[in-house]
């Protein structure tokens, strides 16, 4: 098989899994409305909190109210994408390792990492993406005087790159289950820490800011894209971000395959 | 009954101590929430000459660090757990026992608190070093705080347990529970100290059980609070515990009837 064919095969594989996942979820159509209600409730609470914060101040760490609203939109959007595509797959890896069911993925004739990353899709979680986009749009309308199309282009590119770094981070978390027995709580840990992303990481004290940048790459997934779309972006963080994401891609792949070798050893 | 509680608590302590790492994951994940609030409010306080509505960064630090203890204390069986129990049929077994099944849950979660408390101490120590709280409670405040955190635990445990019983009628309960939890977030003092809110809002919180499970125990320790309010708070907690028991005894017989009819 040539390189092109291989790549085409992978895309087709991912598309097939996606279609099956969506068909599965389509059976539970009422869930769309329930999920939508939940997304709206969550964002509504966030808006109230934001209103309380801005009843006491005009700006938070150099961010104005519409700018923070944009961050909240991006936060909701990114959270929705993670919960739709990344988290369900990674949680399944953790469970499969514990229950010894990962074999079913490993014996298939495709790259194991690719396969375990595309098996599940929690389609209805996309309501968060819709609500996030709505919030972001409102924020951008308020900010329209300062917005340029370059900002939007940079936003989309950086958002994708940030999502890749979150994926790598989750893959490493999931790979840790090859060594540790019970790590269901990593999901709680991730959900908890993820909340910190609803504010730009710049407001946090140094140690926390670095943690939220280089340990859990929330800064890259949420703050940097938000900076791009609100026109606050400097080029230094972009370079750091691209370099870091590239390193993370390699390291997480390495970590995953180390873990896989261990898995094989344990079941034999 | 006391032996029953002691046995379940002991079992929970032994069980949870085995999962120290898991418990720590859980607790660290939880600590992100108050740290976010704390950073936001201290940032605002600093930008406005050192305080917001009289609260300094040190006062916010005290509020949200005590918050972490109160939050750990008032973790109870989530209403979502009922779905699993019913689906897997484990609840049928619990029904066979001669005592009301809530006792087992109350006791095991209370036992878990012991473990949580031990694991919490180092976390609190680090938070104190990082955020420098100002805290100087009186002896009376400490004593009332001790009872208030258990009062908060009972209120939440009983009400959420009763709420969980809705699962017997419909399995699409997530939106209801989510709505309940989010109202709690705003009305309880979980997200922001209630003194930051307008007066009408503060009055509104009196009509819900929520503020007695977060704001009251926290402020009982951090102050400022008068001795009179300390005891009013305990009284209100007692009131809501009794309300919870009344709710439970109204719903429980119907839920059981419903359960057996589904089980055939």
Coordinates of C-alpha atoms in Angstrom, one line a residue:
Chain A
X1 CA 0.0 0.0 0.0
X2 CA 1.3 3.4 -0.8
X3 CA 1.4 6.2 1.7
X4 CA -1.5 8.0 0.2
X5 CA -3.7 4.9 0.2
X6 CA -2.8 4.3 3.8
X7 CA -3.8 7.7 4.8
X8 CA -7.0 7.5 2.8
X9 CA -7.7 4.2 4.6
X10 CA -7.4 5.8 8.0
X11 CA -9.7 8.6 7.2
X12 CA -12.2 6.1 5.8
X13 CA -11.9 4.0 9.0
X14 CA -12.5 7.0 11.2
X15 CA -15.4 8.1 9.1
X16 CA -17.0 4.7 9.3
X17 CA -16.6 4.5 13.1
X18 CA -18.1 8.0 13.3
X19 CA -21.1 7.0 11.2
X20 CA -21.8 4.0 13.3
X21 CA -21.4 6.0 16.5
X22 CA -23.9 8.6 15.3
X23 CA -26.3 6.0 14.2
X24 CA -26.2 4.4 17.6
X25 CA -26.9 7.7 19.3
X26 CA -29.7 8.6 16.8
X27 CA -31.7 5.8 18.5
X28 CA -32.0 8.0 21.6
X29 CA -33.2 11.2 20.1
X30 CA -34.8 12.5 23.2
X31 CA -31.4 12.7 24.7
X32 CA -30.6 15.5 22.4
X33 CA -33.1 17.8 24.2
X34 CA -32.1 16.5 27.6
X35 CA -28.5 17.2 26.8
X36 CA -29.4 20.6 25.4
X37 CA -31.2 21.5 28.6
X38 CA -28.2 20.5 30.6
X39 CA -25.8 22.5 28.4
X40 CA -28.1 25.5 28.7
X41 CA -28.3 25.1 32.5
X42 CA -24.6 24.9 32.8
X43 CA -23.9 27.9 30.6
X44 CA -26.7 29.8 32.3
X45 CA -25.0 29.3 35.7
X46 CA -21.7 30.4 34.2
X47 CA -23.3 33.6 32.9
X48 CA -24.7 34.3 36.3
X49 CA -21.3 33.9 37.9
X50 CA -19.8 36.2 35.2
X51 CA -22.5 38.8 36.0
X52 CA -21.7 38.6 39.7
X53 CA -18.0 39.0 39.0
X54 CA -18.6 42.0 36.7
X55 CA -21.0 43.6 39.2
X56 CA -17.9 44.1 41.4
X57 CA -15.3 45.0 38.7
X58 CA -14.9 46.3 35.2
X59 CA -12.1 43.9 34.2
X60 CA -10.4 40.8 35.4
X61 CA -6.7 40.5 35.0
X62 CA -6.8 42.7 31.9
X63 CA -9.8 41.0 30.3
X64 CA -13.0 42.9 29.7
X65 CA -16.4 41.4 30.1
X66 CA -17.1 40.5 26.4
X67 CA -13.6 39.1 26.2
X68 CA -14.2 36.8 29.1
X69 CA -17.5 35.9 27.6
X70 CA -15.6 34.8 24.5
X71 CA -13.3 32.6 26.8
X72 CA -16.4 31.1 28.3
X73 CA -17.7 30.3 24.8
X74 CA -14.5 28.7 23.8
X75 CA -14.3 26.8 27.1
X76 CA -17.8 25.3 26.5
X77 CA -17.0 24.5 22.9
X78 CA -13.7 22.8 23.7
X79 CA -15.3 20.9 26.6
X80 CA -18.0 19.7 24.2
X81 CA -15.6 18.5 21.6
X82 CA -13.5 16.7 24.3
X83 CA -16.6 15.0 25.7
X84 CA -17.8 14.0 22.3
X85 CA -14.7 12.6 20.7
X86 CA -11.8 12.3 23.1
X87 CA -13.1 11.4 26.6
X88 CA -15.4 8.5 25.7
X89 CA -12.6 6.7 23.8
X90 CA -10.0 7.3 26.5
X91 CA -12.3 6.1 29.2
X92 CA -13.0 3.0 27.2
X93 CA -9.3 2.3 27.0
X94 CA -9.0 2.6 30.8
X95 CA -12.0 0.2 31.3
X96 CA -10.8 -2.2 28.6
X97 CA -7.3 -2.5 30.2
X98 CA -8.8 -3.3 33.6
X99 CA -11.3 -5.8 32.2
X100 CA -8.8 -7.3 29.8
X101 CA -10.9 -6.4 26.8
X102 CA -8.3 -4.4 25.0
X103 CA -7.3 -7.5 23.1
X104 CA -10.3 -7.1 20.8
X105 CA -8.9 -3.8 19.6
X106 CA -5.3 -5.0 19.4
X107 CA -6.0 -8.0 17.1
X108 CA -7.6 -5.8 14.4
X109 CA -5.4 -5.0 11.4
X110 CA -5.1 -1.3 12.0
X111 CA -2.9 0.9 14.1
X112 CA -4.0 0.3 17.7
X113 CA -3.6 3.9 18.8
X114 CA -5.8 5.1 15.9
X115 CA -8.4 2.4 16.5
X116 CA -8.8 3.1 20.3
X117 CA -9.0 6.8 19.6
X118 CA -12.0 6.6 17.1
X119 CA -14.1 3.8 18.5
X120 CA -16.7 5.9 20.4
X121 CA -18.5 9.1 19.8
X122 CA -20.9 10.6 22.2
X123 CA -22.7 12.6 19.6
X124 CA -25.3 14.4 21.8
X125 CA -22.5 16.1 23.8
X126 CA -22.2 18.3 20.7
X127 CA -25.0 20.4 22.3
X128 CA -22.2 21.9 24.3
X129 CA -20.5 22.9 21.0
X130 CA -23.7 24.5 19.8
X131 CA -24.2 26.4 23.0
X132 CA -20.5 27.3 23.2
X133 CA -20.7 28.7 19.6
X134 CA -23.7 30.7 20.5
X135 CA -22.0 32.3 23.5
X136 CA -18.9 32.9 21.4
X137 CA -21.0 34.6 18.7
X138 CA -22.6 36.9 21.2
X139 CA -19.2 37.8 22.6
X140 CA -17.9 38.5 19.1
X141 CA -20.8 40.7 18.2
X142 CA -20.0 42.8 21.3
X143 CA -16.3 42.8 20.2
X144 CA -16.9 43.3 16.5
X145 CA -15.2 46.6 16.2
X146 CA -11.8 45.0 16.9
X147 CA -12.2 41.8 15.1
X148 CA -10.5 40.8 11.8
X149 CA -10.7 37.8 9.6
X150 CA -7.0 36.9 10.5
X151 CA -8.2 36.5 14.1
X152 CA -10.8 33.9 13.0
X153 CA -8.3 32.0 10.9
X154 CA -5.7 31.9 13.7
X155 CA -8.4 30.9 16.2
X156 CA -9.4 27.9 14.2
X157 CA -5.9 26.7 13.6
X158 CA -4.9 27.2 17.2
X159 CA -8.1 25.5 18.4
X160 CA -7.3 22.4 16.4
X161 CA -3.8 22.3 17.6
X162 CA -5.0 22.8 21.2
X163 CA -7.4 19.9 20.9
X164 CA -4.5 17.7 19.6
X165 CA -2.5 18.6 22.8
X166 CA -5.5 17.7 25.0
X167 CA -5.9 14.4 23.1
X168 CA -2.2 13.6 23.7
X169 CA -2.6 14.4 27.4
X170 CA -5.7 12.1 27.7
X171 CA -3.8 9.4 25.8
X172 CA -1.0 9.5 28.3
X173 CA -3.5 9.5 31.2
X174 CA -5.3 6.5 29.7
X175 CA -1.9 4.8 29.1
X176 CA -1.2 5.1 32.7
X177 CA -3.8 2.5 33.3
X178 CA -1.3 -0.1 32.0
X179 CA 0.6 0.5 35.2
X180 CA -2.0 1.6 37.7
X181 CA -5.0 -0.6 38.6
X182 CA -7.8 1.7 39.4
X183 CA -7.8 5.1 37.7
X184 CA -11.4 5.7 37.1
X185 CA -10.9 8.7 39.2
X186 CA -8.6 10.3 36.5
X187 CA -11.8 11.3 34.8
X188 CA -12.9 13.1 38.0
X189 CA -9.4 14.6 38.2
X190 CA -9.6 15.8 34.6
X191 CA -13.1 17.2 34.9
X192 CA -12.2 19.1 38.0
X193 CA -9.0 20.6 36.6
X194 CA -10.7 21.4 33.3
X195 CA -12.9 23.9 35.1
X196 CA -9.9 26.1 35.6
X197 CA -10.0 26.7 31.9
X198 CA -13.1 28.8 32.1
X199 CA -10.9 31.8 33.0
X200 CA -7.8 32.8 31.0
X201 CA -4.7 31.1 32.6
X202 CA -3.0 34.5 32.9
X203 CA -5.0 35.3 36.1
X204 CA -3.6 32.4 38.0
X205 CA -0.5 32.5 40.1
X206 CA 2.7 31.4 38.3
X207 CA 2.9 27.8 39.6
X208 CA -0.7 27.1 38.6
X209 CA -0.3 28.9 35.2
X210 CA 2.6 26.7 34.3
X211 CA 0.7 23.6 35.5
X212 CA -2.3 24.5 33.3
X213 CA 0.0 25.1 30.4
X214 CA 2.5 22.3 30.4
X215 CA 1.0 19.6 32.6
X216 CA -2.6 19.9 31.5
X217 CA -2.5 21.9 28.3
X218 CA -5.6 24.0 29.0
X219 CA -3.9 27.2 28.2
X220 CA -3.2 25.9 24.6
X221 CA -6.7 24.5 24.1
X222 CA -8.7 27.4 25.5
X223 CA -6.7 30.6 26.5
X224 CA -4.5 30.8 23.4
X225 CA -7.3 30.4 20.9
X226 CA -9.4 32.9 22.9
X227 CA -6.5 35.3 22.7
X228 CA -6.5 34.8 19.0
X229 CA -10.1 35.6 18.4
X230 CA -10.2 38.6 20.8
X231 CA -7.1 40.0 19.0
X232 CA -4.8 39.8 22.0
X233 CA -2.4 37.2 20.6
X234 CA 1.3 37.6 20.6
X235 CA 3.4 35.3 18.4
X236 CA 5.7 33.9 21.2
X237 CA 3.0 31.7 22.8
X238 CA 2.1 30.4 19.3
X239 CA 5.6 29.1 18.7
X240 CA 5.8 27.6 22.1
X241 CA 2.5 26.0 21.6
X242 CA 3.3 24.4 18.2
X243 CA 6.7 23.1 19.5
X244 CA 5.0 21.7 22.6
X245 CA 2.2 20.0 20.7
X246 CA 4.7 18.4 18.4
X247 CA 6.7 17.1 21.3
X248 CA 3.6 15.9 23.0
X249 CA 2.5 14.0 20.0
X250 CA 5.7 12.0 19.9
X251 CA 5.9 11.5 23.7
X252 CA 2.3 10.3 24.0
X253 CA 2.7 7.9 21.2
X254 CA 5.9 6.5 22.8
X255 CA 4.2 6.3 26.2
X256 CA 1.2 4.5 24.7
X257 CA 3.4 1.9 23.0
X258 CA 5.5 1.4 26.2
X259 CA 2.2 0.7 28.0
X260 CA 1.0 -1.6 25.2
X261 CA 4.1 -3.8 25.5
X262 CA 3.4 -4.1 29.2
X263 CA -0.2 -5.1 28.5
X264 CA 0.9 -7.8 26.2
X265 CA 3.3 -9.1 28.8
X266 CA 0.6 -9.2 31.5
X267 CA -2.0 -11.3 29.6
X268 CA 0.4 -13.8 28.2
Chain B
X1 CA -28.5 0.6 65.4
X2 CA -25.3 2.0 66.8
X3 CA -23.5 -1.2 66.2
X4 CA -24.8 -1.3 62.6
X5 CA -23.5 2.2 61.9
X6 CA -20.2 1.4 63.6
X7 CA -19.8 -1.7 61.4
X8 CA -20.6 0.0 58.2
X9 CA -18.3 2.9 59.1
X10 CA -15.4 0.6 59.9
X11 CA -15.9 -1.2 56.7
X12 CA -15.9 2.0 54.7
X13 CA -12.7 3.2 56.4
X14 CA -10.9 0.0 55.7
X15 CA -12.1 -0.1 52.1
X16 CA -11.4 3.6 51.3
X17 CA -7.9 3.6 52.8
X18 CA -6.9 1.0 50.3
X19 CA -7.7 3.4 47.5
X20 CA -5.6 6.3 48.7
X21 CA -4.3 7.2 45.3
X22 CA -7.8 7.1 43.8
X23 CA -9.1 9.2 46.7
X24 CA -6.4 11.7 46.1
X25 CA -7.1 12.0 42.4
X26 CA -10.7 12.7 43.4
X27 CA -9.8 15.3 46.0
X28 CA -7.3 17.1 43.8
X29 CA -9.8 17.3 41.0
X30 CA -12.2 18.8 43.4
X31 CA -9.8 21.4 44.7
X32 CA -9.5 23.0 41.3
X33 CA -13.0 24.4 41.7
X34 CA -12.5 26.6 44.9
X35 CA -9.0 27.5 43.7
X36 CA -10.5 29.0 40.6
X37 CA -13.1 31.0 42.6
X38 CA -10.4 32.1 45.1
X39 CA -8.1 33.3 42.4
X40 CA -10.8 35.2 40.6
X41 CA -12.0 37.0 43.8
X42 CA -8.5 37.7 45.2
X43 CA -7.6 39.2 41.8
X44 CA -10.6 41.5 42.0
X45 CA -10.0 42.4 45.6
X46 CA -6.4 43.3 44.8
X47 CA -7.4 45.4 41.8
X48 CA -9.9 47.4 44.0
X49 CA -7.6 48.5 46.8
X50 CA -7.4 45.3 48.7
X51 CA -11.0 44.2 49.3
X52 CA -14.4 43.5 47.8
X53 CA -17.4 44.2 50.0
X54 CA -15.0 44.1 53.0
X55 CA -13.5 40.7 52.0
X56 CA -9.7 40.7 51.6
X57 CA -7.7 38.1 49.7
X58 CA -6.9 36.6 53.1
X59 CA -10.6 36.4 53.9
X60 CA -11.4 34.8 50.5
X61 CA -8.5 32.3 51.1
X62 CA -10.0 31.4 54.5
X63 CA -13.5 31.0 52.9
X64 CA -12.4 28.7 50.1
X65 CA -10.0 26.6 52.1
X66 CA -12.6 25.9 54.7
X67 CA -14.9 25.3 51.7
X68 CA -12.7 22.3 50.7
X69 CA -13.3 20.7 54.1
X70 CA -17.0 21.5 54.0
X71 CA -17.3 20.2 50.4
X72 CA -15.6 16.9 51.3
X73 CA -17.8 16.5 54.3
X74 CA -21.0 17.1 52.4
X75 CA -20.3 14.6 49.6
X76 CA -23.1 12.2 49.6
X77 CA -24.5 9.4 47.5
X78 CA -25.2 11.1 44.2
X79 CA -28.7 10.8 42.8
X80 CA -27.1 9.4 39.6
X81 CA -26.0 6.3 41.5
X82 CA -29.6 5.1 41.6
X83 CA -29.6 4.4 37.9
X84 CA -26.7 2.0 38.4
X85 CA -28.3 0.3 41.4
X86 CA -31.5 -0.3 39.7
X87 CA -30.0 -1.4 36.4
X88 CA -27.6 -3.9 38.1
X89 CA -30.3 -5.1 40.5
X90 CA -28.1 -4.5 43.6
X91 CA -31.0 -2.6 45.2
X92 CA -33.2 -5.6 45.5
X93 CA -30.7 -7.2 47.9
X94 CA -30.7 -4.1 50.0
X95 CA -34.4 -4.1 50.3
X96 CA -34.3 -7.6 51.8
X97 CA -32.5 -6.3 54.9
X98 CA -34.6 -5.5 58.0
X99 CA -33.4 -1.9 58.3
X100 CA -34.1 1.0 56.0
X101 CA -31.5 1.0 53.3
X102 CA -30.6 4.7 53.8
X103 CA -28.8 3.7 57.0
X104 CA -26.2 1.7 55.2
X105 CA -25.5 4.7 52.9
X106 CA -25.4 7.2 55.7
X107 CA -23.0 5.1 57.7
X108 CA -20.6 4.2 54.8
X109 CA -20.4 7.7 53.6
X110 CA -19.8 8.9 57.2
X111 CA -17.0 6.3 57.5
X112 CA -15.5 7.5 54.2
X113 CA -15.4 11.0 55.8
X114 CA -12.9 9.8 58.3
X115 CA -10.5 8.8 55.5
X116 CA -11.2 12.0 53.6
X117 CA -10.4 14.0 56.7
X118 CA -7.0 12.4 57.1
X119 CA -6.2 12.8 53.4
X120 CA -7.4 16.4 53.5
X121 CA -4.9 17.6 56.1
X122 CA -1.9 17.7 53.8
X123 CA -3.9 19.3 51.0
X124 CA -5.1 22.0 53.4
X125 CA -1.6 22.6 54.6
X126 CA -0.4 23.2 51.1
X127 CA -3.3 25.5 50.4
X128 CA -2.6 27.5 53.5
X129 CA 1.0 28.0 52.5
X130 CA 0.1 29.0 49.0
X131 CA -2.8 31.4 49.8
X132 CA -2.2 32.7 53.3
X133 CA -5.7 32.8 54.8
X134 CA -6.7 35.0 57.7
X135 CA -8.6 32.9 60.2
X136 CA -9.1 33.4 63.9
X137 CA -12.2 31.5 65.1
X138 CA -13.3 31.5 68.7
X139 CA -13.7 28.2 70.6
X140 CA -17.5 28.5 70.3
X141 CA -17.1 28.9 66.5
X142 CA -15.0 25.7 66.3
X143 CA -17.4 23.7 68.4
X144 CA -20.4 24.9 66.3
X145 CA -18.4 24.3 63.1
X146 CA -17.9 20.6 64.1
X147 CA -21.6 20.1 64.5
X148 CA -22.5 22.2 61.4
X149 CA -20.4 20.1 59.0
X150 CA -22.2 17.0 60.1
X151 CA -25.5 18.8 59.9
X152 CA -24.7 19.8 56.4
X153 CA -23.8 16.2 55.6
X154 CA -27.2 15.0 56.9
X155 CA -29.2 17.6 55.0
X156 CA -27.5 16.8 51.7
X157 CA -27.5 13.1 52.3
X158 CA -31.2 12.8 53.1
X159 CA -32.4 15.2 50.5
X160 CA -30.3 13.8 47.7
X161 CA -31.2 10.3 48.6
X162 CA -34.9 11.1 48.4
X163 CA -34.3 12.9 45.1
X164 CA -32.5 9.9 43.8
X165 CA -35.7 7.9 44.3
X166 CA -37.2 9.7 41.3
X167 CA -35.2 7.2 39.3
X168 CA -37.9 4.6 40.2
X169 CA -40.4 6.5 38.0
X170 CA -38.2 7.7 35.1
X171 CA -34.7 7.0 34.0
X172 CA -34.3 10.4 32.4
X173 CA -33.4 12.2 35.6
X174 CA -30.1 13.7 34.7
X175 CA -31.6 17.1 33.7
X176 CA -33.6 17.3 37.0
X177 CA -30.5 16.5 39.1
X178 CA -28.4 18.8 37.1
X179 CA -30.9 21.6 37.7
X180 CA -30.9 20.8 41.4
X181 CA -27.1 20.9 41.7
X182 CA -26.9 24.1 39.7
X183 CA -29.5 25.9 41.9
X184 CA -27.5 24.7 44.8
X185 CA -24.3 26.1 43.4
X186 CA -25.8 29.6 43.1
X187 CA -27.9 29.6 46.3
X188 CA -25.6 27.9 48.7
X189 CA -22.5 30.1 48.8
X190 CA -20.6 27.4 46.9
X191 CA -19.5 29.6 44.0
X192 CA -19.3 32.9 45.9
X193 CA -19.6 34.0 49.5
X194 CA -23.3 35.1 49.9
X195 CA -22.3 38.5 51.3
X196 CA -21.2 39.5 47.8
X197 CA -24.8 39.1 46.6
X198 CA -27.6 41.7 46.7
X199 CA -29.9 41.7 49.7
X200 CA -32.9 40.3 47.9
X201 CA -30.8 37.3 46.8
X202 CA -29.5 36.7 50.3
X203 CA -33.1 36.7 51.6
X204 CA -34.0 34.3 48.8
X205 CA -31.4 31.8 50.0
X206 CA -33.3 31.5 53.3
X207 CA -36.1 29.6 51.6
X208 CA -33.8 26.8 50.4
X209 CA -31.8 24.1 52.2
X210 CA -28.7 25.0 50.3
X211 CA -27.1 27.8 52.3
X212 CA -27.1 25.6 55.4
X213 CA -24.9 23.1 53.7
X214 CA -22.2 25.4 52.4
X215 CA -22.3 29.1 53.4
X216 CA -23.4 28.5 57.0
X217 CA -20.7 25.9 58.0
X218 CA -18.0 27.9 56.3
X219 CA -18.9 31.2 57.8
X220 CA -19.4 29.6 61.2
X221 CA -15.7 29.0 61.2
X222 CA -14.3 32.0 59.2
X223 CA -16.8 34.6 60.6
X224 CA -17.9 37.3 60.8
X225 CA -20.9 35.8 62.5
X226 CA -22.7 36.6 65.8
X227 CA -23.3 34.0 68.4
X228 CA -27.0 34.4 67.8
X229 CA -26.5 33.5 64.1
X230 CA -24.4 30.5 65.0
X231 CA -27.3 29.0 66.9
X232 CA -29.9 30.1 64.4
X233 CA -27.9 28.2 61.8
X234 CA -27.9 25.0 63.8
X235 CA -31.6 25.4 64.3
X236 CA -32.1 25.8 60.6
X237 CA -30.0 22.7 59.9
X238 CA -32.2 20.8 62.3
X239 CA -35.3 22.1 60.5
X240 CA -34.0 21.0 57.1
X241 CA -33.0 17.6 58.4
X242 CA -36.5 17.1 59.7
X243 CA -37.9 18.3 56.3
X244 CA -35.7 15.8 54.6
X245 CA -36.9 13.0 56.8
X246 CA -40.5 14.0 56.1
X247 CA -39.9 14.1 52.4
X248 CA -38.2 10.7 52.5
X249 CA -41.0 9.1 54.5
X250 CA -43.5 10.5 52.0
X251 CA -41.7 9.3 48.9
X252 CA -40.1 6.0 50.1
X253 CA -43.2 3.8 50.5
X254 CA -44.4 4.8 47.0
X255 CA -41.0 4.2 45.5
X256 CA -40.8 0.7 47.0
X257 CA -44.2 -0.1 45.7
X258 CA -43.1 1.1 42.3
X259 CA -39.9 -0.9 42.4
X260 CA -41.6 -4.2 43.2
X261 CA -44.1 -3.7 40.4
X262 CA -41.3 -3.2 37.9
X263 CA -39.4 -6.2 39.3
X264 CA -42.5 -8.2 38.7

